mmCIF file of C-alpha atoms in Angstrom:
data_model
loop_
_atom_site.group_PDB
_atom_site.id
_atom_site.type_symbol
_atom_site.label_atom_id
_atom_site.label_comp_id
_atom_site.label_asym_id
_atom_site.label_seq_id
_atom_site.Cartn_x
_atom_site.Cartn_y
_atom_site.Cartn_z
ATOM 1 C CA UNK A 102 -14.322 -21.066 13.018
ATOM 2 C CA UNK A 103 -13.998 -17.730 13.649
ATOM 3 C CA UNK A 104 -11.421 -16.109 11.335
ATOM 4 C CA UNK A 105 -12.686 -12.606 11.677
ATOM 5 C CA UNK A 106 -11.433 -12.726 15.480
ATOM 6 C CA UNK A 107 -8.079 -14.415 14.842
ATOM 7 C CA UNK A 108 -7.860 -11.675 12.199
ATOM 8 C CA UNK A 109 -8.448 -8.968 14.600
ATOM 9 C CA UNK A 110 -5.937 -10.420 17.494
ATOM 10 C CA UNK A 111 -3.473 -10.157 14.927
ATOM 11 C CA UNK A 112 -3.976 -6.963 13.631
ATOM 12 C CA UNK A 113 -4.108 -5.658 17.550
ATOM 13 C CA UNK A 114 -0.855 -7.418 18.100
ATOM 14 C CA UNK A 115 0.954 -6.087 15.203
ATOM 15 C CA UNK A 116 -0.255 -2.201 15.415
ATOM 16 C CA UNK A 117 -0.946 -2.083 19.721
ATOM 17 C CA UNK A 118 2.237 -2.209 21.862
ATOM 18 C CA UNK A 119 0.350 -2.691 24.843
ATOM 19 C CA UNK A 120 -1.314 -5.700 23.417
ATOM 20 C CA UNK A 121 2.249 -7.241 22.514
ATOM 21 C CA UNK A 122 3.306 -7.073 25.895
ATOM 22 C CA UNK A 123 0.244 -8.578 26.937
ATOM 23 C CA UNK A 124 1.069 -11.797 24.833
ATOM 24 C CA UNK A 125 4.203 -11.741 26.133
ATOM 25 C CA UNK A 126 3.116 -11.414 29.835
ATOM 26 C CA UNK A 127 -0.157 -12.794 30.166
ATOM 27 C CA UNK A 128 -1.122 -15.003 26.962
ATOM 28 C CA UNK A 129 -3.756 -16.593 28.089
ATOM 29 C CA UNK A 130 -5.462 -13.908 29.836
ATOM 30 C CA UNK A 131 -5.046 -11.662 26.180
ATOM 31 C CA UNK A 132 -6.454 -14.799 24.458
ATOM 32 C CA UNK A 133 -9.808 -15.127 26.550
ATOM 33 C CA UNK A 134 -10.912 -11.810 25.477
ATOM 34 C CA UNK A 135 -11.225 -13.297 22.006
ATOM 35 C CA UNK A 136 -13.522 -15.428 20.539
ATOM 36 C CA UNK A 137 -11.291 -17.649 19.340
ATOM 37 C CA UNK A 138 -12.109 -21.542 18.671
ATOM 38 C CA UNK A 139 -10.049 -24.125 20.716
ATOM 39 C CA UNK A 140 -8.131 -24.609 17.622
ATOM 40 C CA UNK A 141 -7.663 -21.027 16.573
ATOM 41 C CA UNK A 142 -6.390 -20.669 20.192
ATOM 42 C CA UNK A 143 -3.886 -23.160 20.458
ATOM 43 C CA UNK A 144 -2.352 -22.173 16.458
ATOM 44 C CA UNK A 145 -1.968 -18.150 18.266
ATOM 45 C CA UNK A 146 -0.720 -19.383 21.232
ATOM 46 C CA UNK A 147 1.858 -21.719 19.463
ATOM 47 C CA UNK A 148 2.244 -19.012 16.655
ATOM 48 C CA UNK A 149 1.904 -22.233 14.346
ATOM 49 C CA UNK A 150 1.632 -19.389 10.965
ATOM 50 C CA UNK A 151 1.389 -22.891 8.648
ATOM 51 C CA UNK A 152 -1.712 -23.714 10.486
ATOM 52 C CA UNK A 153 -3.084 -19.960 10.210
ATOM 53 C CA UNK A 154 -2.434 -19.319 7.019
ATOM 54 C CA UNK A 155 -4.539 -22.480 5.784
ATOM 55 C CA UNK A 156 -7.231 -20.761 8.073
ATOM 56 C CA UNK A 157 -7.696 -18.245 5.569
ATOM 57 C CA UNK A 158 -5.309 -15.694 8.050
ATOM 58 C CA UNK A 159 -4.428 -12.642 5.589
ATOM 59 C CA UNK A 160 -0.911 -12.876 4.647
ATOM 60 C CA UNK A 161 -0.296 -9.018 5.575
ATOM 61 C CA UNK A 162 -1.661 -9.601 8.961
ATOM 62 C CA UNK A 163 0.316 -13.087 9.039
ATOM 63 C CA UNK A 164 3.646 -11.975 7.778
ATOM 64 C CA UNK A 165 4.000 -8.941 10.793
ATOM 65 C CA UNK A 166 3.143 -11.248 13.394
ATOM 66 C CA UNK A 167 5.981 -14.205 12.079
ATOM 67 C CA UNK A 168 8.140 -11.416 12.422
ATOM 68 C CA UNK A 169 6.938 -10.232 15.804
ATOM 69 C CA UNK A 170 7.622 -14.041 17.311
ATOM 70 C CA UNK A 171 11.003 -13.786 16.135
ATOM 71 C CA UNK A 172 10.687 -16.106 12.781
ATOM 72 C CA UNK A 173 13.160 -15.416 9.947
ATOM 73 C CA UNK A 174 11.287 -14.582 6.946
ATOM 74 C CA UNK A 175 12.694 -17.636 4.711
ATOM 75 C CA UNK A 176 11.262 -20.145 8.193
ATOM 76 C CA UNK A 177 8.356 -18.234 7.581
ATOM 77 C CA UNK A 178 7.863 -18.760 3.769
ATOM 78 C CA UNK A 179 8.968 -22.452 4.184
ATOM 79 C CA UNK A 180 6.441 -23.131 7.149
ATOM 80 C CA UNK A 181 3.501 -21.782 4.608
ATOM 81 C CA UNK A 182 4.798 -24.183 2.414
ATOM 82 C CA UNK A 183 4.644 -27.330 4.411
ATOM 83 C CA UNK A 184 1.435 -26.387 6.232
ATOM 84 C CA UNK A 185 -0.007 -26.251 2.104
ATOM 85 C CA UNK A 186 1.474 -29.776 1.427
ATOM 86 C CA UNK A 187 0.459 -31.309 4.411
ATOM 87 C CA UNK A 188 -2.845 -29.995 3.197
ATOM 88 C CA UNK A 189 -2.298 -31.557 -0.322
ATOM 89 C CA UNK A 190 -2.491 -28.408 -1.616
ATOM 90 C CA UNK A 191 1.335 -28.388 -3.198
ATOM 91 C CA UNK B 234 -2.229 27.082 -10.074
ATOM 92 C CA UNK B 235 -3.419 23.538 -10.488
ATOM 93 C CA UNK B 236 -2.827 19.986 -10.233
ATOM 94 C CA UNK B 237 1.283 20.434 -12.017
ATOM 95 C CA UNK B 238 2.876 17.083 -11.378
ATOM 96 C CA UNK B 239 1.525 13.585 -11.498
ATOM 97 C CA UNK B 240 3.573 10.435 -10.977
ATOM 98 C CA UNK B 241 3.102 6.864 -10.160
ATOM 99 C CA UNK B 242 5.936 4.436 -8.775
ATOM 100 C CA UNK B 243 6.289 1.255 -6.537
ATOM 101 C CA UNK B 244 6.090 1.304 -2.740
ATOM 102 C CA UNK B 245 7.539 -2.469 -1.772
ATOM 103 C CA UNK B 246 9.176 -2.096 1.341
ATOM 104 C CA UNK B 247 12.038 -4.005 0.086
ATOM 105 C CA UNK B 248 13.212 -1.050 -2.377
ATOM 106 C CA UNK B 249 14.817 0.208 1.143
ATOM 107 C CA UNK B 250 14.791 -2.887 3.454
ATOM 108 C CA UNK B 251 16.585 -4.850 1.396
ATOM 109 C CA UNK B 252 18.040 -2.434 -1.035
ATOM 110 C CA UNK B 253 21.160 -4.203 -1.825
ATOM 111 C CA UNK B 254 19.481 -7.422 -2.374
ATOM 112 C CA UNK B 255 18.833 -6.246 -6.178
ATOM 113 C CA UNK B 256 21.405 -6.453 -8.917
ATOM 114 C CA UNK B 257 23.650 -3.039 -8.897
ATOM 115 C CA UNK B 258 22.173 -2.863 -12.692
ATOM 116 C CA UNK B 259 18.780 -3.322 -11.884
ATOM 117 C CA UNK B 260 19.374 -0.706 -8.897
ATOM 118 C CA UNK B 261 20.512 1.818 -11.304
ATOM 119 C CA UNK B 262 18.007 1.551 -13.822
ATOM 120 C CA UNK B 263 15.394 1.844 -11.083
ATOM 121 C CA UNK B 264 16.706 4.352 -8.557
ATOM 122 C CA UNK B 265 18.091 6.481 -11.558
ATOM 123 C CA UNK B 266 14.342 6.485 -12.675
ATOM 124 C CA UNK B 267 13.621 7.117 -9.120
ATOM 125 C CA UNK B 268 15.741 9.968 -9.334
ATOM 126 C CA UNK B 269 14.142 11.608 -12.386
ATOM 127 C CA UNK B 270 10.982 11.433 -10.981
ATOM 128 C CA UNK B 271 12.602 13.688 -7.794
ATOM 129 C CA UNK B 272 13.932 15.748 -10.432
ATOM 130 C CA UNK B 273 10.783 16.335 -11.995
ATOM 131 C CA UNK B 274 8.949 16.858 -8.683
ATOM 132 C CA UNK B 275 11.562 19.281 -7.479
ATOM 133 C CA UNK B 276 11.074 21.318 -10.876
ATOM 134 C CA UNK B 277 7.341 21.680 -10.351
ATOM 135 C CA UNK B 278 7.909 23.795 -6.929
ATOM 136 C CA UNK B 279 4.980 21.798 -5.245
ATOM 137 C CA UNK B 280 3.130 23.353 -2.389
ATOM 138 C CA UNK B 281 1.882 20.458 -1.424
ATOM 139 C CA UNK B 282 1.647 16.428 -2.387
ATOM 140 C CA UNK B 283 -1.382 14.216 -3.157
ATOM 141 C CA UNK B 284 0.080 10.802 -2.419
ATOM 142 C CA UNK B 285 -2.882 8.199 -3.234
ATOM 143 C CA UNK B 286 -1.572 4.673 -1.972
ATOM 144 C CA UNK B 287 -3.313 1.264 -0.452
ATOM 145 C CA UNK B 288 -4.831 0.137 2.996
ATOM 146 C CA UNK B 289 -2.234 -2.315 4.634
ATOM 147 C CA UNK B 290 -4.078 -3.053 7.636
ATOM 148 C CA UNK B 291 -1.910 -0.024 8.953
ATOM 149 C CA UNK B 292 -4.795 2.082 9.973
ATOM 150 C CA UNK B 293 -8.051 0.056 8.677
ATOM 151 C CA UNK B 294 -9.351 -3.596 9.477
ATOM 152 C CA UNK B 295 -12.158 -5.591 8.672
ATOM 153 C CA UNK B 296 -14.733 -3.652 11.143
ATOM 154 C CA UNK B 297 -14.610 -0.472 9.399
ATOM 155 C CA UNK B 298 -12.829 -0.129 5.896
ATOM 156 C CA UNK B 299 -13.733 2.671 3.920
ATOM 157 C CA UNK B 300 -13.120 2.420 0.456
ATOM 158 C CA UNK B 301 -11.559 5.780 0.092
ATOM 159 C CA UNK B 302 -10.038 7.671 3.089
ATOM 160 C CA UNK B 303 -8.751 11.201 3.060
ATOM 161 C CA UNK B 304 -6.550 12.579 5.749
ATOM 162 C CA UNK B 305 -7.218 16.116 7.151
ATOM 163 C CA UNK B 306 -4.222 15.973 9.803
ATOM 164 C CA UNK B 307 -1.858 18.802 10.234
ATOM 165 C CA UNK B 308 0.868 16.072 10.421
ATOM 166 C CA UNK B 309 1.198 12.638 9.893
ATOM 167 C CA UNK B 310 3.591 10.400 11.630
ATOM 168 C CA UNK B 311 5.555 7.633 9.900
ATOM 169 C CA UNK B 312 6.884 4.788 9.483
ATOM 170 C CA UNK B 313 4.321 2.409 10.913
ATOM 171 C CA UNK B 314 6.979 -0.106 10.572
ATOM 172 C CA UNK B 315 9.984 -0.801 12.662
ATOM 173 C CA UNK B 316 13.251 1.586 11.206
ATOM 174 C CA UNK B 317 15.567 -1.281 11.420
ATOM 175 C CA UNK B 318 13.071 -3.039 9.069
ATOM 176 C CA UNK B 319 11.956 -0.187 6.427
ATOM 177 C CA UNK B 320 15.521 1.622 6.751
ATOM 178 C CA UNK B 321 13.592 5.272 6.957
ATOM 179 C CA UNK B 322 13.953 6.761 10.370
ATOM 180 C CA UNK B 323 10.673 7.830 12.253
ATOM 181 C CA UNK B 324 9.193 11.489 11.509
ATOM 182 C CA UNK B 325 6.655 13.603 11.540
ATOM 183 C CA UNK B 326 5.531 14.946 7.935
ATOM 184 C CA UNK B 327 3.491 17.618 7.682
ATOM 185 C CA UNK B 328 -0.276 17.652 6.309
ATOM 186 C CA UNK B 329 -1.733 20.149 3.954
ATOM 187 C CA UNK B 330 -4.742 20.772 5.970
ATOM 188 C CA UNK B 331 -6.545 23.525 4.309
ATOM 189 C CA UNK B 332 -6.114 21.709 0.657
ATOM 190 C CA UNK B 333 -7.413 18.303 2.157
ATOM 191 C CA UNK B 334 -10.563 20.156 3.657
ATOM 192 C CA UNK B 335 -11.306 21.874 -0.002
ATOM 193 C CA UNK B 336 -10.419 18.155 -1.638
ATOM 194 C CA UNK B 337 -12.812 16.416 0.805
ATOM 195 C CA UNK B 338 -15.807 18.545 0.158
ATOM 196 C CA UNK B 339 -15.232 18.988 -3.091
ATOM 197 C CA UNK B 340 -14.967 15.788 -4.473
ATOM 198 C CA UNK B 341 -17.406 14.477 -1.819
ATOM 199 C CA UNK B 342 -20.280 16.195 -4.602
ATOM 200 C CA UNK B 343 -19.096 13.275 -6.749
ATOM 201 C CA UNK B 344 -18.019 10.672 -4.106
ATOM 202 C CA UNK B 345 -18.075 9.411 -1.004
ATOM 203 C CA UNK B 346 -14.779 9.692 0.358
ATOM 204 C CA UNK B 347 -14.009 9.472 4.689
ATOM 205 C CA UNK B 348 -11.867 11.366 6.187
ATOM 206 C CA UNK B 349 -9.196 10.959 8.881
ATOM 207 C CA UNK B 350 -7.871 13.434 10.978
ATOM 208 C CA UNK B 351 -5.259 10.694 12.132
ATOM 209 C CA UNK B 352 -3.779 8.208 9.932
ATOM 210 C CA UNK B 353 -0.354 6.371 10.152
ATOM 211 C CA UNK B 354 1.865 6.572 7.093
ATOM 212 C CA UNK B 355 3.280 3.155 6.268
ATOM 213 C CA UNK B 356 5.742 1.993 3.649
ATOM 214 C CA UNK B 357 3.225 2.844 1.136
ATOM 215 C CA UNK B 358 3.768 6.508 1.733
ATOM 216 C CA UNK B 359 6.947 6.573 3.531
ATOM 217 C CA UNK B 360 9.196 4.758 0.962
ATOM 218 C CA UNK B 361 8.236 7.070 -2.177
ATOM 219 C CA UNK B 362 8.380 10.006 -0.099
ATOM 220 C CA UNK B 363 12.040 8.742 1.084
ATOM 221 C CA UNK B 364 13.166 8.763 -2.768
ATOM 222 C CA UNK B 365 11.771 12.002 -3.646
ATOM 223 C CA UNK B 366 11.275 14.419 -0.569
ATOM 224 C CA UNK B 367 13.693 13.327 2.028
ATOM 225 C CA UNK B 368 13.690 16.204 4.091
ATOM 226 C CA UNK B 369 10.058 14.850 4.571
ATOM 227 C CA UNK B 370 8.840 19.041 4.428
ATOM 228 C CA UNK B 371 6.491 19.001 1.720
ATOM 229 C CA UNK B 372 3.260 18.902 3.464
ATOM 230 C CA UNK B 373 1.061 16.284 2.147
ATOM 231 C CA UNK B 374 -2.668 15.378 1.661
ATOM 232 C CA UNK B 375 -2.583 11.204 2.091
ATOM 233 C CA UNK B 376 -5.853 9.089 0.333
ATOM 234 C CA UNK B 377 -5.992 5.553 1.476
ATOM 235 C CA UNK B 378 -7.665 3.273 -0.897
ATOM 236 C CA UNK B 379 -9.296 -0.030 0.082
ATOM 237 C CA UNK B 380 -6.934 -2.573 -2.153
ATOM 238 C CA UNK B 381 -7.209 -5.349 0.722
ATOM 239 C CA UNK B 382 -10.265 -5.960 2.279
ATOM 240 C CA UNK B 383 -13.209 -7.037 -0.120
ATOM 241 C CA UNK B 384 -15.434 -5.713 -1.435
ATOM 242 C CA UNK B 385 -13.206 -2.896 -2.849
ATOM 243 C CA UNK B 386 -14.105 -0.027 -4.900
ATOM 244 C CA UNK B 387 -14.786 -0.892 -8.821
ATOM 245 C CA UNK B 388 -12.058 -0.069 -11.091
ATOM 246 C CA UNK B 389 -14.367 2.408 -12.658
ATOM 247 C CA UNK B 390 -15.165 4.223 -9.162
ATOM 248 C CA UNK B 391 -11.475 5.072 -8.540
ATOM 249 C CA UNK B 392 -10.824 6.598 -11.955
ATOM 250 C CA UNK B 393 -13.963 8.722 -11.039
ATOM 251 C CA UNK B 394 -11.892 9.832 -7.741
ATOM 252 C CA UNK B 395 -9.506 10.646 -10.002
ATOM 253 C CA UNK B 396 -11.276 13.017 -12.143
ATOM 254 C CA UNK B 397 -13.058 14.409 -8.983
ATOM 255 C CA UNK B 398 -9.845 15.248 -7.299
ATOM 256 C CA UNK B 399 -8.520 16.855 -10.490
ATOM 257 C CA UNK B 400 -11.699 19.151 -10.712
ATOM 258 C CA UNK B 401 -11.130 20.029 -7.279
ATOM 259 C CA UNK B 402 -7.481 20.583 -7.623
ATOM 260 C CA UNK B 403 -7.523 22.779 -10.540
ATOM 261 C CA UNK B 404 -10.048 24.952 -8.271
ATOM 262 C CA UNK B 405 -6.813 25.633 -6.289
ATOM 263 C CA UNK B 406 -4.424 28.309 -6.179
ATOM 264 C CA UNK B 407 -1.447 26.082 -4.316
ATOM 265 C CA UNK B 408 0.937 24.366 -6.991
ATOM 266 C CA UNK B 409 -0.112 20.586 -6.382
ATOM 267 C CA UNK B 410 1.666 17.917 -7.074
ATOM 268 C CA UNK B 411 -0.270 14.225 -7.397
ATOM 269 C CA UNK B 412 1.923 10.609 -7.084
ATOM 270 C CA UNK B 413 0.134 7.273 -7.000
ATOM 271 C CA UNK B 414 2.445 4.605 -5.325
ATOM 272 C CA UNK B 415 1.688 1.277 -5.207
ATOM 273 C CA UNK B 416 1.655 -2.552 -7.644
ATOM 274 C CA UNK B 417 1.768 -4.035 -9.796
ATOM 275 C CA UNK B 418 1.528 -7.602 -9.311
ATOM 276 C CA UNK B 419 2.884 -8.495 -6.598
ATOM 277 C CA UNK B 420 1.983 -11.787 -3.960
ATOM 278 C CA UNK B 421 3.557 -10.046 -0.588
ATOM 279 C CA UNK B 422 3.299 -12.496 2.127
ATOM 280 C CA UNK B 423 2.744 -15.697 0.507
ATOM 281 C CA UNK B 424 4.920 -18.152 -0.788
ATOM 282 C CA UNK B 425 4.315 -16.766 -4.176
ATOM 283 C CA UNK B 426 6.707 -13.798 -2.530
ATOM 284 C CA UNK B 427 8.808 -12.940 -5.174
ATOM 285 C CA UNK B 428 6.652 -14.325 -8.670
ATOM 286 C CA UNK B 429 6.135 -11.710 -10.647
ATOM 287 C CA UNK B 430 3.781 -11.545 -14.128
ATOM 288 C CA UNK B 431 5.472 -9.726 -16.238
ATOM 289 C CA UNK B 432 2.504 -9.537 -19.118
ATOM 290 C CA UNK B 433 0.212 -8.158 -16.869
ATOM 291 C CA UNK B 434 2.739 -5.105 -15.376
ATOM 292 C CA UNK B 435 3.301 -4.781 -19.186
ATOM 293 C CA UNK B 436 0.132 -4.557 -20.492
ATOM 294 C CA UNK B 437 -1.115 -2.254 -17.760
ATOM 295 C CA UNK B 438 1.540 -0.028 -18.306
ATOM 296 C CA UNK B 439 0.529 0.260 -21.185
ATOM 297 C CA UNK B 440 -2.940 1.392 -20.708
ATOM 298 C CA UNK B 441 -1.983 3.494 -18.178
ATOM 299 C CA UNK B 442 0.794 5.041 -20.155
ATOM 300 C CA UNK B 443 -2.000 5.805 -22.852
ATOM 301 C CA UNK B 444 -4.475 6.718 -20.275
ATOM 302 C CA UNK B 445 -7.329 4.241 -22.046
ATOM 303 C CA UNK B 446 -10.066 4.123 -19.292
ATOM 304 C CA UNK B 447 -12.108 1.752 -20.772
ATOM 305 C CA UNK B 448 -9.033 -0.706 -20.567
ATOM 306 C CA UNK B 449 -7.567 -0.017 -17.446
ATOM 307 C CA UNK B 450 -11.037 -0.493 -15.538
ATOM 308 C CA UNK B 451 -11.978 -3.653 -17.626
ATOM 309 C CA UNK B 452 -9.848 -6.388 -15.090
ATOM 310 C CA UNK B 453 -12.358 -8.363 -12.699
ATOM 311 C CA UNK B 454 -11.379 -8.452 -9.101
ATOM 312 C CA UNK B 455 -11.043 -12.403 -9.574
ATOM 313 C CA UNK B 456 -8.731 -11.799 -13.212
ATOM 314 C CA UNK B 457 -6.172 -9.395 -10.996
ATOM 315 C CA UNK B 458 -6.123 -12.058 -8.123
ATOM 316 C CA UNK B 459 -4.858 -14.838 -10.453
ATOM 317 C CA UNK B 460 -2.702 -12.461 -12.644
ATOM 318 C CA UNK B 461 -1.288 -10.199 -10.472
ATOM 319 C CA UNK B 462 -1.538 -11.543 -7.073
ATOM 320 C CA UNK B 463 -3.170 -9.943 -4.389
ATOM 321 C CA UNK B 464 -0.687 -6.940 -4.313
ATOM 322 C CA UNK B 465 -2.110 -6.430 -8.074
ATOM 323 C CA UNK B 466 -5.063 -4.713 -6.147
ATOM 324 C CA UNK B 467 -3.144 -1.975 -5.602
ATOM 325 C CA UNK B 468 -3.026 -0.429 -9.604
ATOM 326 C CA UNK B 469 -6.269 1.199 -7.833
ATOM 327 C CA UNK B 470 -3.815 4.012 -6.755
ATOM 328 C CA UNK B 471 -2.756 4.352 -10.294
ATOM 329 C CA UNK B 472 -6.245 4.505 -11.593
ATOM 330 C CA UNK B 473 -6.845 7.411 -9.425
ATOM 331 C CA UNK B 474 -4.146 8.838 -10.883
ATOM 332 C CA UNK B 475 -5.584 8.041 -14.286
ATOM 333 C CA UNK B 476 -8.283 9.865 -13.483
ATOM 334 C CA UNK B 477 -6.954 12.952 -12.209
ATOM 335 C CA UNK B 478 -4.945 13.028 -15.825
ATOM 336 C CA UNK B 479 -7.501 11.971 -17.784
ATOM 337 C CA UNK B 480 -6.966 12.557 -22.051
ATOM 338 C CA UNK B 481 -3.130 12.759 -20.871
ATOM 339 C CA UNK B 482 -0.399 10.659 -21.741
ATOM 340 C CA UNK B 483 2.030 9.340 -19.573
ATOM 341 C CA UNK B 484 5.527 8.467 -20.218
ATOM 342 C CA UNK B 485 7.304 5.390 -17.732
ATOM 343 C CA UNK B 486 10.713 5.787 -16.819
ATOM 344 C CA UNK B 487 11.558 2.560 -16.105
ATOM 345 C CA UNK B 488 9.875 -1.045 -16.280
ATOM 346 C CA UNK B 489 12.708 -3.115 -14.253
ATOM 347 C CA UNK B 490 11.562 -6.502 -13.205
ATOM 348 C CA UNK B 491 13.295 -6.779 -9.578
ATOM 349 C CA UNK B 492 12.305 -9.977 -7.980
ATOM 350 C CA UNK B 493 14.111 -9.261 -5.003
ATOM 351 C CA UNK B 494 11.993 -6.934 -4.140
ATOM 352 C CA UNK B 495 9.103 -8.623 -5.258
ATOM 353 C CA UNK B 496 7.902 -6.177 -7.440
ATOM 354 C CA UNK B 497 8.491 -5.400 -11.247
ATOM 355 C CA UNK B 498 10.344 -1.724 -11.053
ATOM 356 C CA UNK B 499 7.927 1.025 -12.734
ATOM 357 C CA UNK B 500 8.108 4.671 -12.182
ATOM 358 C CA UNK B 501 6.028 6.661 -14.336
ATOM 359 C CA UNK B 502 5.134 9.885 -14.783
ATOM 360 C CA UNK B 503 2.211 12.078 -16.535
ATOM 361 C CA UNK B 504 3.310 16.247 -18.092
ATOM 362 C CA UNK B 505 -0.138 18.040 -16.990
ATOM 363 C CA UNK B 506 1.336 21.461 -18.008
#
């Protein structure tokens, strides 16, 4: 696990444009130069936010990046919630 | 002249992105509070504007985050945010330059503050000064605190900034206003979005209202997590302001739960002359 570099993506993708246009154009590319775990990887590149957030993901670095994928802010809330039940954490 | 206005007041960027989400009575009680505050300000005929508030990973992250950060700019651009989401259209507000300088050396006899000659002003900045300078020309001297990224600053070491700032205010011959934006609890990003504790905004009101040091610092990091979310961090900014009024009391113009905007409503302010 590496939360301190799925931390930093984020924050780079929220506050850089030309890193946003990077994950839009060249994902995988943006990804590499991260040292992300395979998992960590595929919940970015899938912008899975349930599976982040129970990665320890802050939610002010989590909540900006829902937003810049296009989520709606209740789909947001409600995927937190599942990803915690799944988890059995209610 | 010295430090002549202090206030404190919410920043939650849903008082103006999702303004009419509130009821219109809770919107009146906490705009017209809002409103006084402006009032107030306006009647002080400020040269320039302390505005303490908290690190949202705006300008800080994990690799470097200084516990207090003072900004030297001549201006400061803001919002960080998009305008169709914060509702406050991008501008440049000036910086009180010379004043920030004096404050940073100053206050640096007492504490270690960094300084920033660049620094993006978020909702934490740009959503009080919307309310109560919207022509945005009352140059400002911005202090980030570290309210996010552990460890923070004790309780006890931001009151201190507090007093130091005051000391080096009162040194100063510009009419200088102080506000403190930021809490109380709040959970802003969670699913907890919206919970608010009531007690706890209530009780520290009330220490803050009588300015009682040795209860406003008393709250453990992991007591103000459970109570009052992570947002509740954030009464940092108002212990500054504590501080910089110390043996003052304050008087709150409004205590407005407003889950809507995920925040209970308080607006306070402090007479220092």
């Amino acid at each position: 696990m590496s939360l301190y570099h799925v931390q930093k993506l984020l924050f780079h993708l929220n506050n850089v444009p030309s890193v946003r246009r990077r994950f839009d154009a060249e994902r995988e590319a943006l990804l590499a130069e991260y040292r992300l775990s395979d998992e960590e990887r595929r919940a970015v590149t899938h912008a899975d936010v349930g599976k982040l957030h129970l990665m320890g993901v802050h939610p002010l670095l989590l909540a900006p990046f829902a937003g810049r994928v296009g989520l709606r802010w209740p789909d947001y809330l409600a995927a937190l919630r599942r990803a915690r039940e799944a988890a059995g954490g209610g | 002249m010295p430090l002549v206005f202090a206030g404190t007041a919410n920043h939650a960027p849903g008082i103006t992105s999702r303004r009419e989400a509130a009821t219109p009575a809770q919107r009146e009680v906490f705009f017209s509070a809002y409103a006084e505050l402006r009032a107030r300000l306006e009647r002080a005929r400020l040269d320039a504007l302390v505005v303490v508030s908290s690190e949202h990973f705006t300008n800080f992250f994990f690799d470097n985050a200084p516990a207090f950060c003072i900004g030297l700019a001549e201006a400061y651009d803001g919002p960080s945010e998009d305008e169709s989401f914060l509702r406050i259209a991008k501008t440049t507000v000036p910086g009180a330059a010379d004043l920030a300088r004096h404050l940073a050396r100053a206050a640096s006899a007492e504490i270690d503050l960094a300084h920033s000659q660049e620094l993006l002003l978020d909702h934490g900045i740009m959503v009080p000064l919307h309310l109560l300078v919207p022509q945005m020309r009352l140059p400002i001297v911005p202090i980030i605190v570290n309210c996010l990224m552990p460890p923070l600053p004790p309780l006890a070491r931001c009151y201190d900034l507090g007093c130091a700032l005051r000391r080096a205010m009162d040194a100063r011959e510009e009419r200088i206003g102080l506000l403190a934006a930021g809490g109380l609890s709040h959970w802003p990003g969670t699913p907890e979005s919206g919970r608010l504790n009531l007690e706890f905004d209530r009780g520290f009101l009330h220490d803050f209202l009588a300015n009682n040091r040795q209860r406003l610092i008393r709250h453990s990091d992991e007591e103000i997590s459970t109570s009052a979310g992570p947002g509740g961090h954030e009464i940092r900014a108002w212990i500054v302001a504590s501080g910089a009024t110390e043996g003052l009391i304050g008087e709150a113009l409004c205590f407005e739960p407003i889950p809507a905007y995920a925040v209970t409503g308080c607006v306070a302010t402090i007479a220092v002359v």
